[in-house]
Short mmCIF file of C-alpha atoms in Angstrom, two decimals:
data_model
loop_
_atom_site.label_atom_id
_atom_site.label_comp_id
_atom_site.label_asym_id
_atom_site.label_seq_id
_atom_site.Cartn_x
_atom_site.Cartn_y
_atom_site.Cartn_z
CA MET A 1 117.36 -46.11 103.01
CA LEU A 2 118.25 -48.07 106.12
CA THR A 3 119.12 -45.57 108.31
CA ARG A 4 117.20 -42.93 106.90
CA SER A 5 113.92 -44.08 108.20
CA LEU A 6 115.55 -45.12 111.31
CA VAL A 7 116.11 -41.63 111.94
CA LEU A 8 112.73 -40.12 110.54
CA SER A 9 111.23 -42.32 113.08
CA ALA A 10 113.26 -40.72 115.88
CA ILE A 11 111.92 -37.18 114.92
CA LEU A 12 108.18 -38.39 114.62
CA PHE A 13 108.91 -40.09 117.42
CA GLY A 14 110.13 -37.02 119.13
CA LEU A 15 107.49 -34.06 117.39
CA GLY A 16 104.54 -37.36 119.41
CA VAL A 17 106.34 -36.36 122.65
CA ALA A 18 106.86 -32.95 121.94
CA GLY A 19 102.50 -32.49 120.94
CA VAL A 20 101.89 -34.44 124.70
CA VAL A 21 104.03 -32.21 126.94
CA VAL A 22 102.52 -29.49 125.09
CA ARG A 23 98.86 -30.38 123.88
CA ARG A 24 96.19 -30.18 126.71
CA ASN A 25 93.57 -31.64 124.89
CA ALA A 26 93.18 -34.55 125.71
CA ILE A 27 91.98 -36.42 122.34
CA ILE A 28 95.05 -34.73 120.58
CA LEU A 29 96.89 -36.39 123.60
CA PHE A 30 95.88 -39.46 122.13
CA MET A 31 96.88 -39.01 118.25
CA CYS A 32 100.48 -37.88 119.52
CA ILE A 33 100.85 -41.46 121.13
CA GLU A 34 99.29 -42.94 118.41
CA LEU A 35 102.11 -40.67 116.15
CA MET A 36 104.30 -42.23 118.68
CA LEU A 37 103.49 -46.06 118.04
CA ASN A 38 103.51 -45.05 114.18
CA ALA A 39 107.05 -44.28 114.56
CA VAL A 40 107.92 -47.04 115.91
CA ASN A 41 106.30 -48.95 113.48
CA LEU A 42 108.31 -47.49 111.29
CA ALA A 43 111.65 -47.90 113.12
CA PHE A 44 110.41 -52.11 112.92
CA VAL A 45 109.50 -51.68 109.04
CA ALA A 46 112.94 -50.30 108.49
CA LEU A 47 114.86 -53.04 110.64
CA SER A 48 113.21 -55.75 109.18
CA ARG A 49 115.20 -54.73 106.25
CA ALA A 50 118.22 -56.68 108.19
CA ALA A 51 117.11 -58.75 110.49
CA GLY A 52 114.50 -60.90 108.65
CA ILE A 53 110.55 -60.68 108.41
CA GLU A 54 110.00 -60.63 112.54
CA GLY A 55 110.06 -56.94 112.16
CA GLN A 56 107.27 -57.07 110.14
CA ILE A 57 105.08 -59.58 112.45
CA PHE A 58 105.93 -57.34 115.54
CA VAL A 59 104.32 -54.25 113.62
CA PHE A 60 101.29 -56.66 113.54
CA PHE A 61 100.77 -56.97 117.41
CA VAL A 62 101.63 -53.23 117.99
CA MET A 63 99.19 -52.49 115.57
CA THR A 64 96.60 -53.94 117.66
CA VAL A 65 97.79 -53.13 121.23
CA ALA A 66 96.92 -49.52 119.30
CA ALA A 67 94.40 -50.55 118.19
CA ALA A 68 93.14 -51.13 121.78
CA GLU A 69 94.50 -48.56 123.39
CA ALA A 70 92.34 -46.35 121.11
CA ALA A 71 89.28 -48.25 122.26
CA VAL A 72 89.94 -47.71 125.65
CA GLY A 73 91.45 -44.72 125.61
CA LEU A 74 88.22 -43.21 123.71
CA ALA A 75 85.85 -45.19 126.12
CA ILE A 76 87.59 -43.07 129.20
CA ILE A 77 87.65 -39.63 127.56
CA ILE A 78 83.29 -40.11 126.91
CA SER A 79 82.67 -41.17 130.18
CA ILE A 80 85.27 -37.93 131.69
CA PHE A 81 83.12 -35.90 129.28
CA ARG A 82 80.30 -36.77 130.65
CA HIS A 83 81.46 -36.22 134.23
CA ALA A 84 82.99 -33.03 133.68
CA GLU A 85 81.71 -31.59 130.45
CA THR A 86 85.26 -30.79 129.26
CA VAL A 87 88.45 -32.99 128.12
CA ASP A 88 91.04 -29.96 128.83
CA MET A 89 93.56 -31.57 130.81
CA LYS A 90 93.76 -28.56 133.13
CA ASN A 91 90.89 -29.54 134.55
CA PHE A 92 91.74 -32.72 135.67
CA ASN A 93 94.33 -32.09 138.64
CA LEU A 94 93.19 -34.82 141.25
CA LEU A 95 96.28 -36.47 141.16
CA ARG A 96 98.53 -33.33 140.68
CA TRP A 97 100.64 -32.76 144.14
CA MET B 1 113.00 -42.85 92.10
CA SER B 2 112.41 -44.33 94.49
CA ASP B 3 115.20 -42.93 96.90
CA LEU B 4 113.28 -39.18 95.36
CA LEU B 5 109.59 -40.59 96.85
CA TRP B 6 111.09 -41.52 100.24
CA TRP B 7 112.20 -37.92 100.36
CA VAL B 8 109.02 -36.79 99.90
CA PHE B 9 106.44 -39.29 101.81
CA ALA B 10 109.61 -38.47 104.71
CA SER B 11 109.22 -34.73 104.57
CA LEU B 12 104.70 -35.45 104.53
CA ALA B 13 105.27 -37.35 107.11
CA ILE B 14 107.23 -34.84 109.39
CA GLY B 15 105.23 -31.94 108.38
CA GLY B 16 101.58 -33.57 109.00
CA GLY B 17 103.11 -34.89 112.70
CA LEU B 18 104.20 -30.64 112.98
CA GLY B 19 100.76 -29.81 111.62
CA MET B 20 99.14 -32.18 114.23
CA VAL B 21 101.27 -30.72 116.86
CA THR B 22 100.40 -26.80 116.27
CA ARG B 23 96.59 -27.37 114.52
CA LYS B 24 93.95 -25.31 117.77
CA ASN B 25 91.22 -27.31 115.92
CA PRO B 26 91.13 -30.82 116.55
CA ILE B 27 89.75 -32.47 113.67
CA ALA B 28 92.57 -30.98 111.53
CA SER B 29 95.05 -31.70 113.96
CA LEU B 30 93.34 -34.93 112.91
CA LEU B 31 93.25 -34.57 109.15
CA PHE B 32 96.82 -34.10 109.58
CA LEU B 33 97.47 -37.33 111.59
CA VAL B 34 95.48 -39.25 108.47
CA LEU B 35 98.20 -37.26 105.68
CA THR B 36 101.21 -38.99 108.22
CA PHE B 37 100.33 -42.25 108.81
CA PHE B 38 99.46 -42.42 104.84
CA SER B 39 103.15 -41.11 103.91
CA LEU B 40 103.67 -43.68 106.42
CA ALA B 41 102.12 -46.13 103.86
CA ALA B 42 103.53 -45.05 101.46
CA LEU B 43 106.85 -45.19 102.95
CA TYR B 44 106.42 -48.76 103.86
CA VAL B 45 105.71 -50.33 99.99
CA LEU B 46 109.07 -48.17 99.37
CA LEU B 47 111.16 -50.46 102.03
CA GLY B 48 109.09 -53.24 100.25
CA ALA B 49 106.82 -54.03 103.68
CA HIS B 50 103.41 -53.95 101.16
CA PHE B 51 101.25 -56.18 103.51
CA ILE B 52 102.12 -53.49 106.76
CA ALA B 53 101.15 -51.04 103.83
CA ALA B 54 97.98 -52.17 103.38
CA ILE B 55 97.08 -52.89 106.87
CA GLN B 56 98.77 -49.38 108.02
CA VAL B 57 96.08 -47.75 105.46
CA ILE B 58 92.59 -50.05 106.43
CA VAL B 59 93.41 -50.38 110.47
CA TYR B 60 94.80 -46.98 110.82
CA ALA B 61 93.53 -44.65 108.70
CA GLY B 62 89.99 -46.54 108.72
CA ALA B 63 88.83 -47.75 111.18
CA ILE B 64 91.34 -46.07 114.59
CA MET B 65 90.92 -42.51 112.23
CA VAL B 66 86.73 -42.78 111.93
CA LEU B 67 87.11 -43.64 115.60
CA PHE B 68 88.77 -41.13 116.50
CA LEU B 69 86.89 -38.32 114.06
CA PHE B 70 83.27 -39.96 115.62
CA VAL B 71 84.38 -39.64 119.40
CA ILE B 72 85.71 -35.06 118.64
CA MET B 73 81.43 -35.34 116.47
CA LEU B 74 80.02 -37.05 118.99
CA LEU B 75 81.65 -34.64 121.92
CA ASN B 76 80.98 -31.66 119.80
CA LEU B 77 84.56 -30.71 119.93
CA GLY B 78 84.86 -29.11 116.55
CA HIS B 79 83.48 -25.77 116.66
CA ASP B 80 84.62 -24.35 120.19
CA TYR B 81 87.85 -24.28 120.41
CA ARG B 82 89.46 -22.43 123.11
CA PRO B 83 93.43 -22.78 121.85
CA ASP B 84 94.69 -25.74 123.92
CA VAL B 85 98.26 -25.32 123.79
CA ARG B 86 100.07 -24.90 127.32
CA GLY B 87 101.89 -21.52 128.18
CA GLY B 88 105.65 -19.75 126.95
CA ALA B 89 108.18 -22.83 129.26
CA TRP B 90 106.21 -25.30 128.33
CA ILE B 91 106.21 -25.28 124.25
CA VAL B 92 110.74 -24.89 125.21
CA ALA B 93 110.52 -27.81 128.14
CA GLY B 94 108.55 -29.71 125.35
CA PHE B 95 110.46 -29.02 122.36
CA ALA B 96 113.77 -29.56 124.42
CA THR B 97 112.35 -32.53 125.48
CA ALA B 98 111.15 -33.72 121.42
CA GLY B 99 115.11 -32.38 120.63
CA LEU B 100 116.71 -34.65 123.00
CA THR B 101 114.10 -37.56 122.63
CA GLY B 102 114.99 -37.07 118.84
CA TRP B 103 118.67 -37.04 119.18
CA LEU B 104 119.52 -39.52 121.51
CA LEU B 105 117.40 -41.66 119.04
CA THR B 106 118.70 -41.23 116.49
CA ARG B 107 122.59 -41.56 118.12
CA VAL B 108 121.15 -44.69 119.48
CA LEU B 109 120.20 -46.21 115.98
CA THR B 110 122.80 -44.75 113.99
CA THR B 111 125.99 -45.69 115.29
CA GLU B 112 128.43 -47.95 113.58
CA GLY B 113 127.79 -51.55 114.71
CA ALA B 114 123.96 -50.71 116.06
CA VAL B 115 122.71 -53.04 113.20
CA VAL B 116 124.33 -56.15 112.94
CA ALA B 117 121.94 -58.29 111.29
CA GLN B 118 122.69 -58.33 107.70
CA GLY B 119 120.26 -59.69 104.08
CA GLY B 120 116.26 -59.65 105.94
CA GLU B 121 115.65 -57.57 102.26
CA LEU B 122 117.00 -60.83 100.72
CA GLU B 123 114.87 -63.58 102.75
CA ILE B 124 112.00 -61.36 102.64
CA ALA B 125 112.65 -61.49 98.67
CA ALA B 126 112.65 -64.86 98.50
CA ALA B 127 109.32 -65.01 101.01
CA VAL B 128 107.95 -62.91 99.14
CA ARG B 129 108.41 -64.98 96.11
CA GLU B 130 107.30 -68.18 97.51
CA TRP B 131 104.67 -67.67 98.88
CA ASN B 132 103.16 -64.22 97.89
CA ALA B 133 103.50 -61.03 99.75
CA VAL B 134 100.67 -62.51 102.61
CA GLY B 135 101.69 -65.79 102.24
CA ALA B 136 105.14 -64.62 103.79
CA ILE B 137 104.19 -62.52 107.31
CA ALA B 138 101.51 -65.49 107.54
CA LEU B 139 103.49 -68.32 107.71
CA PRO B 140 105.74 -67.54 110.62
CA LEU B 141 103.13 -65.62 111.69
CA PHE B 142 100.83 -68.21 112.45
CA ARG B 143 103.36 -70.89 113.10
CA ASP B 144 106.13 -69.08 115.28
CA TYR B 145 104.21 -66.94 116.97
CA LEU B 146 100.47 -68.64 117.56
CA VAL B 147 100.66 -68.26 120.99
CA PRO B 148 101.34 -64.41 120.61
CA PHE B 149 98.74 -64.45 118.07
CA GLU B 150 95.65 -65.81 119.94
CA LEU B 151 96.82 -63.75 122.94
CA THR B 152 96.07 -60.63 121.10
CA SER B 153 92.75 -61.74 120.74
CA VAL B 154 91.88 -62.42 124.16
CA LEU B 155 93.95 -58.92 124.10
CA LEU B 156 90.72 -57.53 121.61
CA LEU B 157 87.94 -59.01 123.78
CA VAL B 158 89.23 -56.93 126.18
CA ALA B 159 89.07 -54.09 125.01
CA ILE B 160 86.18 -54.76 123.45
CA ILE B 161 83.99 -55.46 125.97
CA GLY B 162 86.23 -52.52 128.34
CA ALA B 163 85.03 -49.59 125.59
CA VAL B 164 81.64 -50.99 125.93
CA LEU B 165 81.52 -50.90 129.81
CA LEU B 166 83.43 -47.40 130.14
CA ALA B 167 81.22 -45.54 127.57
CA LYS B 168 78.13 -47.16 128.85
CA ARG B 169 75.80 -44.88 130.79
CA ARG B 170 74.86 -47.23 133.40
CA VAL B 171 76.10 -50.26 133.75
#
């Protein structure tokens, strides 16, 4: 079950990466980042079956960082929306070459 | 039985992830993500991490997803949605990147000798027998990881202040 879970976590991480590259909606990009964090959590929990309880404790910290990141990121999205009336990434090209 | 359940929830998780990446409507996308989170919680139960599963449902499927839904509805993105998927080359590049990432991670994680540790399962089972599911995590958390735990509270405080400051109309 350990190896299978690690493979599943790799697949979910890959899906998150694909979403970040393919989508343009800022909120959906955020959801894809959450999916990647969850894939890492799954790997941690699976590895805790081999390495002990530390894996589950690290999941704790990852979840905290994810919650903080979601709160700050969504606040940034709200303030961007107020400024530009859209959350589509193609309108935010100020820092693109 | 638990093998069968594992496959069911694993396919639900992958299906939810695929649905999230491909749906146009942000709310549909979000609900697919909730499906993924719930199936991950079920997988945690199957892996023997009961407390993490409960936290997953409460924090992710509860708090974070409500936050996302709230922002989507606050910004009124639920109805007037234009397709925001990038065109041809981007899709190929995206799924090639994803496939490569997944393949490399799979290779690294499943090589012979990648996981050298053993017996964590028994150790956790013994701890759960002695201190229950919560105590088995709480004891090492408050004993060996006390400083990171306290730093976490500082992080959350900074995040709260930052979120309020960023979302405020006029500071």
